GROMACS .gro file of C-alpha atoms in nm:
model
  431
    1MET     CA    1  -1.597   2.332   0.595
    2ARG     CA    2  -1.468   2.080   0.851
    3ILE     CA    3  -1.274   1.752   0.837
    4VAL     CA    4  -1.317   1.490   1.112
    5PRO     CA    5  -1.065   1.198   1.127
    6PHE     CA    6  -1.210   0.859   1.225
    7GLY     CA    7  -0.894   0.655   1.162
    8ALA     CA    8  -0.521   0.688   1.083
    9ALA     CA    9  -0.498   0.954   1.356
   10ARG     CA   10  -0.149   0.912   1.510
   11GLU     CA   11  -0.142   0.560   1.364
   12VAL     CA   12  -0.074   0.418   1.018
   13THR     CA   13  -0.390   0.222   0.935
   14GLY     CA   14  -0.768   0.275   0.925
   15SER     CA   15  -0.777   0.587   0.702
   16CYS     CA   16  -1.129   0.734   0.723
   17HIS     CA   17  -1.208   1.107   0.727
   18LEU     CA   18  -1.551   1.274   0.721
   19LEU     CA   19  -1.571   1.596   0.519
   20LEU     CA   20  -1.854   1.834   0.613
   21ALA     CA   21  -1.914   2.117   0.365
   22GLU     CA   22  -2.201   2.290   0.184
   23GLY     CA   23  -2.447   2.078   0.384
   24ARG     CA   24  -2.287   1.757   0.248
   25ARG     CA   25  -2.125   1.467   0.434
   26VAL     CA   26  -1.856   1.296   0.224
   27LEU     CA   27  -1.629   1.020   0.350
   28LEU     CA   28  -1.268   1.029   0.227
   29ASP     CA   29  -1.151   0.664   0.236
   30CYS     CA   30  -1.296   0.389   0.453
   31GLY     CA   31  -0.997   0.180   0.554
   32MET     CA   32  -0.939  -0.118   0.777
   33PHE     CA   33  -0.729  -0.109   1.092
   34GLN     CA   34  -0.440  -0.357   1.081
   35GLY     CA   35  -0.188  -0.505   1.323
   36ARG     CA   36  -0.246  -0.429   1.689
   37GLU     CA   37  -0.548  -0.209   1.611
   38GLU     CA   38  -0.739  -0.482   1.423
   39ALA     CA   39  -1.008  -0.518   1.692
   40LYS     CA   40  -1.133  -0.167   1.603
   41ASN     CA   41  -1.274  -0.305   1.276
   42ARG     CA   42  -1.564  -0.462   1.464
   43GLY     CA   43  -1.640  -0.142   1.656
   44PRO     CA   44  -1.858   0.154   1.554
   45PHE     CA   45  -1.743   0.405   1.292
   46GLY     CA   46  -1.801   0.704   1.520
   47PHE     CA   47  -2.059   0.851   1.278
   48ASP     CA   48  -2.387   0.733   1.125
   49PRO     CA   49  -2.316   0.555   0.792
   50LYS     CA   50  -2.673   0.628   0.680
   51GLY     CA   51  -2.599   1.001   0.705
   52VAL     CA   52  -2.304   0.989   0.463
   53GLU     CA   53  -2.387   1.108   0.111
   54ALA     CA   54  -2.088   0.969  -0.082
   55VAL     CA   55  -1.750   0.800  -0.041
   56VAL     CA   56  -1.434   0.901  -0.226
   57LEU     CA   57  -1.153   0.642  -0.235
   58THR     CA   58  -0.791   0.748  -0.292
   59HIS     CA   59  -0.655   0.398  -0.368
   60ALA     CA   60  -0.713   0.026  -0.320
   61HIS     CA   61  -0.493  -0.068  -0.024
   62LEU     CA   62  -0.684  -0.243   0.254
   63ASP     CA   63  -0.612   0.031   0.509
   64HIS     CA   64  -0.799   0.273   0.278
   65VAL     CA   65  -1.086   0.056   0.143
   66GLY     CA   66  -1.120  -0.236   0.386
   67ARG     CA   67  -1.422  -0.117   0.588
   68LEU     CA   68  -1.624  -0.008   0.285
   69PRO     CA   69  -1.840  -0.328   0.289
   70LYS     CA   70  -1.903  -0.273   0.662
   71LEU     CA   71  -2.023   0.080   0.580
   72PHE     CA   72  -2.285  -0.073   0.346
   73ARG     CA   73  -2.371  -0.340   0.603
   74GLU     CA   74  -2.456  -0.056   0.843
   75GLY     CA   75  -2.683   0.128   0.602
   76PHE     CA   76  -2.482   0.346   0.363
   77ARG     CA   77  -2.625   0.335   0.009
   78GLY     CA   78  -2.459   0.625  -0.173
   79PRO     CA   79  -2.210   0.633  -0.461
   80VAL     CA   80  -1.844   0.539  -0.418
   81TYR     CA   81  -1.612   0.745  -0.640
   82ALA     CA   82  -1.271   0.608  -0.745
   83THR     CA   83  -1.051   0.579  -1.051
   84ARG     CA   84  -1.121   0.276  -1.267
   85ALA     CA   85  -0.791   0.118  -1.155
   86THR     CA   86  -0.882   0.163  -0.788
   87GLY     CA   87  -1.222   0.003  -0.846
   88LEU     CA   88  -1.074  -0.303  -1.019
   89LEU     CA   89  -0.800  -0.348  -0.759
   90ALA     CA   90  -1.047  -0.295  -0.472
   91ARG     CA   91  -1.242  -0.604  -0.579
   92ILE     CA   92  -0.929  -0.820  -0.549
   93VAL     CA   93  -0.831  -0.665  -0.215
   94LEU     CA   94  -1.177  -0.697  -0.056
   95GLU     CA   95  -1.238  -1.052  -0.178
   96ASP     CA   96  -0.901  -1.158  -0.041
   97ALA     CA   97  -0.971  -0.992   0.295
   98LEU     CA   98  -1.292  -1.190   0.320
   99LYS     CA   99  -1.096  -1.513   0.271
  100VAL     CA  100  -0.810  -1.451   0.514
  101MET     CA  101  -0.981  -1.273   0.805
  102GLU     CA  102  -1.089  -1.504   1.087
  103GLU     CA  103  -1.388  -1.286   1.176
  104PRO     CA  104  -1.455  -1.043   0.891
  105PRO     CA  105  -1.689  -0.757   0.989
  106PHE     CA  106  -1.881  -0.800   0.661
  107SER     CA  107  -2.009  -1.068   0.421
  108ARG     CA  108  -1.961  -1.147   0.051
  109GLU     CA  109  -2.298  -0.980  -0.012
  110ASP     CA  110  -2.169  -0.662   0.153
  111VAL     CA  111  -1.861  -0.669  -0.073
  112GLU     CA  112  -2.077  -0.705  -0.385
  113GLU     CA  113  -2.308  -0.428  -0.265
  114ALA     CA  114  -2.012  -0.194  -0.217
  115LEU     CA  115  -1.859  -0.275  -0.556
  116ALA     CA  116  -2.196  -0.228  -0.727
  117HIS     CA  117  -2.198   0.136  -0.609
  118LEU     CA  118  -1.859   0.226  -0.763
  119GLU     CA  119  -1.864   0.522  -1.001
  120PRO     CA  120  -1.552   0.618  -1.201
  121LEU     CA  121  -1.381   0.951  -1.144
  122GLU     CA  122  -1.056   1.006  -1.333
  123TYR     CA  123  -0.774   1.256  -1.284
  124GLY     CA  124  -0.875   1.608  -1.379
  125GLU     CA  125  -1.252   1.543  -1.380
  126TRP     CA  126  -1.461   1.753  -1.141
  127LEU     CA  127  -1.731   1.588  -0.933
  128ARG     CA  128  -2.012   1.820  -0.824
  129LEU     CA  129  -2.219   1.738  -0.516
  130GLY     CA  130  -2.445   2.041  -0.489
  131ASP     CA  131  -2.210   2.333  -0.424
  132LEU     CA  132  -1.925   2.106  -0.315
  133THR     CA  133  -1.679   2.007  -0.589
  134LEU     CA  134  -1.409   1.739  -0.573
  135ALA     CA  135  -1.130   1.625  -0.806
  136PHE     CA  136  -0.840   1.379  -0.812
  137GLY     CA  137  -0.468   1.451  -0.853
  138GLN     CA  138  -0.195   1.196  -0.928
  139ALA     CA  139  -0.057   1.042  -0.605
  140GLY     CA  140   0.188   0.793  -0.762
  141HIS     CA  141   0.139   0.530  -0.490
  142LEU     CA  142  -0.058   0.255  -0.672
  143PRO     CA  143  -0.199   0.233  -1.023
  144GLY     CA  144  -0.489   0.478  -1.012
  145SER     CA  145  -0.401   0.624  -0.672
  146ALA     CA  146  -0.506   0.983  -0.611
  147PHE     CA  147  -0.510   1.275  -0.375
  148VAL     CA  148  -0.836   1.467  -0.335
  149VAL     CA  149  -0.902   1.838  -0.388
  150ALA     CA  150  -1.231   1.959  -0.234
  151GLN     CA  151  -1.374   2.309  -0.282
  152GLY     CA  152  -1.674   2.457  -0.105
  153GLU     CA  153  -1.781   2.749   0.116
  154GLY     CA  154  -1.502   2.953  -0.041
  155LYS     CA  155  -1.238   2.711   0.094
  156THR     CA  156  -1.004   2.451  -0.058
  157LEU     CA  157  -0.906   2.130   0.121
  158VAL     CA  158  -0.648   1.879  -0.005
  159TYR     CA  159  -0.635   1.523   0.127
  160SER     CA  160  -0.314   1.343   0.027
  161GLY     CA  161  -0.425   0.981   0.058
  162ASP     CA  162  -0.090   0.800   0.031
  163LEU     CA  163   0.182   0.972  -0.170
  164GLY     CA  164   0.423   0.763  -0.375
  165ASN     CA  165   0.801   0.745  -0.367
  166ARG     CA  166   0.900   0.948  -0.672
  167GLN     CA  167   1.244   0.784  -0.700
  168LYS     CA  168   1.086   0.467  -0.835
  169THR     CA  169   1.016   0.392  -1.200
  170VAL     CA  170   0.694   0.188  -1.227
  171LEU     CA  171   0.442   0.465  -1.150
  172PRO     CA  172   0.417   0.835  -1.240
  173ASP     CA  173   0.549   1.084  -0.983
  174PRO     CA  174   0.293   1.251  -0.756
  175SER     CA  175   0.175   1.581  -0.896
  176LEU     CA  176   0.190   1.892  -0.677
  177PRO     CA  177  -0.130   2.002  -0.500
  178PRO     CA  178  -0.292   2.343  -0.544
  179LYS     CA  179  -0.243   2.594  -0.266
  180ALA     CA  180  -0.513   2.510  -0.011
  181ASP     CA  181  -0.658   2.643   0.312
  182LEU     CA  182  -0.578   2.307   0.474
  183VAL     CA  183  -0.386   1.998   0.359
  184VAL     CA  184  -0.455   1.669   0.537
  185CYS     CA  185  -0.129   1.487   0.468
  186GLU     CA  186   0.012   1.143   0.540
  187GLY     CA  187   0.341   1.120   0.730
  188THR     CA  188   0.428   0.750   0.724
  189TYR     CA  189   0.797   0.830   0.674
  190GLY     CA  190   0.788   1.177   0.825
  191ASP     CA  191   1.103   1.107   1.026
  192ARG     CA  192   1.346   1.027   0.743
  193PRO     CA  193   1.416   1.038   0.370
  194HIS     CA  194   1.454   0.715   0.175
  195ARG     CA  195   1.787   0.584   0.061
  196PRO     CA  196   1.844   0.663  -0.311
  197PHE     CA  197   1.659   0.402  -0.514
  198PRO     CA  198   1.948   0.315  -0.752
  199GLU     CA  199   2.156   0.221  -0.444
  200THR     CA  200   1.871   0.003  -0.318
  201VAL     CA  201   1.848  -0.173  -0.655
  202ARG     CA  202   2.224  -0.237  -0.658
  203GLU     CA  203   2.212  -0.388  -0.309
  204PHE     CA  204   1.908  -0.599  -0.402
  205LEU     CA  205   2.079  -0.739  -0.712
  206GLY     CA  206   2.396  -0.807  -0.511
  207ILE     CA  207   2.200  -1.012  -0.256
  208LEU     CA  208   2.034  -1.209  -0.535
  209GLU     CA  209   2.362  -1.271  -0.717
  210GLU     CA  210   2.540  -1.396  -0.405
  211THR     CA  211   2.254  -1.609  -0.271
  212LEU     CA  212   2.152  -1.770  -0.601
  213GLY     CA  213   2.517  -1.821  -0.694
  214GLN     CA  214   2.567  -2.045  -0.390
  215GLY     CA  215   2.246  -2.239  -0.455
  216GLY     CA  216   2.040  -2.058  -0.192
  217LYS     CA  217   1.684  -1.937  -0.175
  218VAL     CA  218   1.585  -1.569  -0.161
  219PHE     CA  219   1.261  -1.515   0.032
  220ILE     CA  220   1.080  -1.188  -0.038
  221PRO     CA  221   0.771  -1.123   0.177
  222SER     CA  222   0.567  -0.886  -0.035
  223PHE     CA  223   0.242  -0.699  -0.050
  224ALA     CA  224   0.030  -0.846  -0.329
  225VAL     CA  225  -0.072  -0.508  -0.472
  226GLU     CA  226   0.217  -0.302  -0.620
  227ARG     CA  227   0.524  -0.427  -0.428
  228ALA     CA  228   0.525  -0.785  -0.563
  229GLN     CA  229   0.484  -0.651  -0.917
  230GLU     CA  230   0.759  -0.393  -0.866
  231VAL     CA  231   1.002  -0.667  -0.760
  232LEU     CA  232   0.902  -0.863  -1.072
  233PHE     CA  233   0.966  -0.552  -1.286
  234LEU     CA  234   1.321  -0.524  -1.148
  235LEU     CA  235   1.381  -0.894  -1.214
  236TYR     CA  236   1.252  -0.840  -1.571
  237GLU     CA  237   1.490  -0.546  -1.622
  238HIS     CA  238   1.799  -0.697  -1.457
  239GLY     CA  239   1.745  -1.074  -1.472
  240HIS     CA  240   2.012  -1.117  -1.740
  241ARG     CA  241   2.275  -1.016  -1.482
  242LEU     CA  242   2.175  -1.285  -1.231
  243PRO     CA  243   2.249  -1.658  -1.202
  244LYS     CA  244   1.977  -1.857  -1.374
  245ALA     CA  245   1.710  -1.958  -1.123
  246PRO     CA  246   1.331  -1.993  -1.117
  247ILE     CA  247   1.122  -1.709  -0.972
  248TYR     CA  248   0.816  -1.835  -0.784
  249LEU     CA  249   0.522  -1.603  -0.729
  250ASP     CA  250   0.352  -1.785  -0.442
  251SER     CA  251   0.054  -1.555  -0.397
  252PRO     CA  252  -0.282  -1.610  -0.568
  253MET     CA  253  -0.377  -1.251  -0.493
  254ALA     CA  254  -0.058  -1.111  -0.648
  255GLU     CA  255  -0.122  -1.322  -0.958
  256ARG     CA  256  -0.475  -1.178  -0.987
  257VAL     CA  257  -0.323  -0.829  -0.974
  258LEU     CA  258  -0.064  -0.931  -1.233
  259GLU     CA  259  -0.338  -1.053  -1.466
  260LEU     CA  260  -0.518  -0.720  -1.424
  261TYR     CA  261  -0.216  -0.498  -1.502
  262PRO     CA  262  -0.240  -0.515  -1.886
  263ARG     CA  263  -0.583  -0.349  -1.848
  264LEU     CA  264  -0.432  -0.063  -1.646
  265VAL     CA  265  -0.148   0.039  -1.877
  266ARG     CA  266  -0.239   0.410  -1.885
  267TYR     CA  267  -0.194   0.436  -1.507
  268PHE     CA  268   0.177   0.341  -1.520
  269SER     CA  269   0.489   0.545  -1.595
  270GLU     CA  270   0.585   0.617  -1.955
  271GLU     CA  271   0.868   0.363  -1.925
  272VAL     CA  272   0.628   0.081  -1.833
  273GLN     CA  273   0.377   0.191  -2.098
  274THR     CA  274   0.652   0.169  -2.362
  275HIS     CA  275   0.717  -0.197  -2.274
  276PHE     CA  276   0.347  -0.281  -2.314
  277LEU     CA  277   0.325  -0.088  -2.644
  278GLN     CA  278   0.613  -0.306  -2.772
  279GLY     CA  279   0.409  -0.615  -2.692
  280LYS     CA  280   0.609  -0.705  -2.378
  281ASN     CA  281   0.478  -0.751  -2.024
  282PRO     CA  282   0.751  -0.610  -1.796
  283PHE     CA  283   0.596  -0.770  -1.490
  284ARG     CA  284   0.661  -1.126  -1.613
  285PRO     CA  285   1.038  -1.186  -1.600
  286ARG     CA  286   1.213  -1.485  -1.753
  287GLY     CA  287   1.180  -1.791  -1.528
  288LEU     CA  288   0.859  -1.675  -1.358
  289ARG     CA  289   0.642  -1.958  -1.228
  290VAL     CA  290   0.310  -1.899  -1.057
  291VAL     CA  291   0.230  -2.127  -0.764
  292GLU     CA  292  -0.143  -2.198  -0.781
  293SER     CA  293  -0.243  -2.431  -0.499
  294ALA     CA  294  -0.156  -2.461  -0.130
  295GLU     CA  295  -0.029  -2.814  -0.203
  296GLU     CA  296   0.216  -2.680  -0.464
  297SER     CA  297   0.330  -2.418  -0.215
  298ARG     CA  298   0.397  -2.677   0.054
  299ALA     CA  299   0.587  -2.894  -0.194
  300LEU     CA  300   0.799  -2.595  -0.294
  301THR     CA  301   0.925  -2.552   0.064
  302ARG     CA  302   1.099  -2.890   0.031
  303GLU     CA  303   1.261  -2.817  -0.309
  304PRO     CA  304   1.632  -2.726  -0.316
  305GLY     CA  305   1.759  -2.387  -0.436
  306PRO     CA  306   1.855  -2.179  -0.611
  307MET     CA  307   1.525  -1.994  -0.638
  308VAL     CA  308   1.350  -1.665  -0.564
  309VAL     CA  309   1.023  -1.691  -0.368
  310ILE     CA  310   0.788  -1.391  -0.359
  311ALA     CA  311   0.496  -1.453  -0.122
  312GLY     CA  312   0.257  -1.278   0.114
  313SER     CA  313   0.192  -1.146   0.354
  314GLY     CA  314   0.429  -0.853   0.331
  315MET     CA  315   0.416  -0.790   0.708
  316LEU     CA  316   0.439  -1.166   0.795
  317THR     CA  317   0.097  -1.156   0.961
  318GLY     CA  318  -0.001  -1.476   0.779
  319GLY     CA  319   0.010  -1.622   0.430
  320ARG     CA  320   0.230  -1.870   0.247
  321ILE     CA  321   0.558  -1.693   0.325
  322LEU     CA  322   0.552  -1.828   0.681
  323ALA     CA  323   0.591  -2.192   0.571
  324HIS     CA  324   0.883  -2.095   0.346
  325LEU     CA  325   1.054  -1.920   0.637
  326ARG     CA  326   0.988  -2.208   0.878
  327HIS     CA  327   1.166  -2.444   0.638
  328GLY     CA  328   1.432  -2.206   0.507
  329LEU     CA  329   1.561  -1.972   0.780
  330SER     CA  330   1.785  -2.238   0.935
  331ASP     CA  331   1.998  -2.262   0.617
  332PRO     CA  332   2.287  -2.008   0.605
  333LYS     CA  333   2.286  -2.024   0.223
  334ASN     CA  334   1.944  -1.856   0.216
  335ALA     CA  335   1.848  -1.488   0.246
  336LEU     CA  336   1.536  -1.307   0.366
  337VAL     CA  337   1.483  -0.969   0.200
  338PHE     CA  338   1.231  -0.721   0.341
  339VAL     CA  339   1.107  -0.476   0.078
  340GLY     CA  340   0.820  -0.333   0.285
  341TYR     CA  341   0.736  -0.178   0.619
  342GLN     CA  342   0.758  -0.406   0.925
  343PRO     CA  343   0.549  -0.283   1.221
  344ARG     CA  344   0.687  -0.281   1.573
  345GLY     CA  345   0.594  -0.591   1.769
  346GLY     CA  346   0.555  -0.804   1.455
  347LEU     CA  347   0.749  -1.108   1.337
  348GLY     CA  348   0.934  -0.901   1.076
  349ALA     CA  349   1.073  -0.662   1.338
  350GLU     CA  350   1.176  -0.962   1.548
  351LEU     CA  351   1.366  -1.118   1.255
  352ILE     CA  352   1.540  -0.788   1.177
  353ALA     CA  353   1.675  -0.795   1.537
  354ARG     CA  354   1.831  -1.138   1.456
  355PRO     CA  355   1.750  -1.354   1.760
  356PRO     CA  356   1.916  -1.700   1.757
  357LEU     CA  357   1.573  -1.867   1.754
  358VAL     CA  358   1.237  -1.751   1.624
  359ARG     CA  359   0.891  -1.907   1.657
  360ILE     CA  360   0.710  -1.953   1.325
  361LEU     CA  361   0.384  -2.146   1.290
  362GLY     CA  362   0.432  -2.291   1.638
  363GLU     CA  363   0.786  -2.416   1.574
  364GLU     CA  364   1.120  -2.288   1.709
  365VAL     CA  365   1.345  -2.219   1.409
  366PRO     CA  366   1.719  -2.139   1.427
  367LEU     CA  367   1.785  -1.813   1.241
  368ARG     CA  368   2.095  -1.879   1.028
  369ALA     CA  369   1.983  -1.721   0.698
  370ARG     CA  370   2.092  -1.364   0.623
  371VAL     CA  371   1.829  -1.093   0.684
  372HIS     CA  372   1.826  -0.774   0.475
  373THR     CA  373   1.601  -0.466   0.501
  374LEU     CA  374   1.576  -0.251   0.187
  375GLY     CA  375   1.384   0.059   0.293
  376GLY     CA  376   1.433   0.226  -0.046
  377PHE     CA  377   1.157   0.004  -0.188
  378SER     CA  378   0.894   0.191   0.012
  379GLY     CA  379   0.584   0.292  -0.182
  380HIS     CA  380   0.547   0.603   0.037
  381ALA     CA  381   0.710   0.942  -0.001
  382GLY     CA  382   1.009   0.998   0.227
  383GLN     CA  383   1.049   1.298   0.455
  384ASP     CA  384   1.222   1.513   0.191
  385GLU     CA  385   0.949   1.438  -0.065
  386LEU     CA  386   0.672   1.520   0.184
  387LEU     CA  387   0.838   1.852   0.265
  388ASP     CA  388   0.867   1.933  -0.104
  389TRP     CA  389   0.502   1.836  -0.173
  390LEU     CA  390   0.385   2.064   0.112
  391ARG     CA  391   0.615   2.357   0.036
  392GLU     CA  392   0.342   2.605  -0.068
  393GLU     CA  393   0.085   2.507   0.196
  394PRO     CA  394   0.016   2.739   0.493
  395ARG     CA  395  -0.174   2.486   0.712
  396VAL     CA  396  -0.116   2.111   0.745
  397LEU     CA  397  -0.297   1.843   0.944
  398LEU     CA  398  -0.082   1.528   0.972
  399VAL     CA  399  -0.237   1.180   0.960
  400HIS     CA  400  -0.135   0.822   0.871
  401GLY     CA  401   0.183   0.784   1.074
  402GLU     CA  402   0.318   0.683   1.412
  403GLU     CA  403   0.303   0.982   1.644
  404GLU     CA  404   0.680   1.031   1.682
  405LYS     CA  405   0.724   1.031   1.303
  406LEU     CA  406   0.449   1.288   1.257
  407LEU     CA  407   0.608   1.505   1.529
  408GLU     CA  408   0.943   1.497   1.345
  409LEU     CA  409   0.779   1.608   1.021
  410GLY     CA  410   0.571   1.865   1.207
  411LYS     CA  411   0.883   2.026   1.360
  412LEU     CA  412   1.037   2.079   1.016
  413LEU     CA  413   0.714   2.226   0.878
  414ALA     CA  414   0.686   2.461   1.177
  415LEU     CA  415   1.047   2.577   1.126
  416ARG     CA  416   0.941   2.692   0.777
  417GLY     CA  417   0.659   2.897   0.931
  418GLN     CA  418   0.378   2.658   0.840
  419GLU     CA  419   0.093   2.597   1.082
  420VAL     CA  420   0.085   2.226   1.166
  421ALA     CA  421  -0.120   1.995   1.389
  422LEU     CA  422  -0.155   1.622   1.444
  423ALA     CA  423  -0.500   1.473   1.385
  424SER     CA  424  -0.692   1.326   1.679
  425GLN     CA  425  -0.960   1.060   1.646
  426GLY     CA  426  -1.308   1.213   1.621
  427GLU     CA  427  -1.188   1.573   1.665
  428GLY     CA  428  -1.303   1.802   1.383
  429VAL     CA  429  -1.073   2.063   1.231
  430GLU     CA  430  -1.200   2.380   1.061
  431VAL     CA  431  -1.063   2.432   0.710
   0.00000   0.00000   0.00000
């Protein structure tokens, strides 16, 4: 049994790993490269898509499913296994990618072809491909997200996918993996634990109370799948403590996800399920208004506060949030709140550094609004949670993280006597 990484090796995006066992070739995730690595999406996979027998998807984020249509474009025709929630969310994610990418490496027909090959695999079910068996465990990162357990040739491999932050309340906690011969594990936050989530919530509510109380706008750049809905859940739970103000969800994609959530109730935490069973939707707080058209969004930038604006993209790589920031960052009454990862070299990282001027949509904008970074909102496990999840595992291969963060996590694993290595693109590792 061997695993060969073809993405997310010493980088965060492009998750794609080829599992070779029992004469089978199974692809674990088929994600898109993002940020500075985006040009790789038009390049070759590094393996023959026609030779792959099946794909197993851990969850529906673009960096784990985004190249799936390209795989079909290049000849793959096998089944794609995922939880039902992942399959439904993947449609939204892939259709949106097709709209926003300037040069997508696939067509609408490729997206439909990929989605037509989806086959459901739920937690605890075993999938048998000849003598190779695979199953999903709860990853707690998105509704329906999973880690993969593969058994064959007398060996057990675990692939983490993305592990959730167990401090948060919307999703179930990740379950522990079985003891394996090799664990391929993400290390996005391998260098540090997250701040306690209750502290993050208190700070978030304090920012909202102060900003809305003085008639300001709170801008929240947010990922349309999971993070936007989690912010809405907190506003539903705590909105009674805040000054009255409209909440604008200015993201058609996030609204599509919101409309889907009542169909995915069983994938949420018991707390969220209880709300739904009582006939309440905890992702639709009082005062929520959905901004449908681009014209409405542009008009909203000229409206006075107080208001909360949740819009994409979460990493400020495009989307409606940019127009809001161009109009609103010069007003000291306003606040920008980052609730997600901001990559180095991006606009978000530049704003966090607080330059006096920033260029947005071709315009120099004075930065007078307050800028807050709330790392406790992360959807990924922190360093302490990763160490706990891996505590029984003798061998670990680290993926999905910037190299220095993986090295930090690797040092701590090695100190416990665990064998650890960092994945390299195209280099196979024996299980």
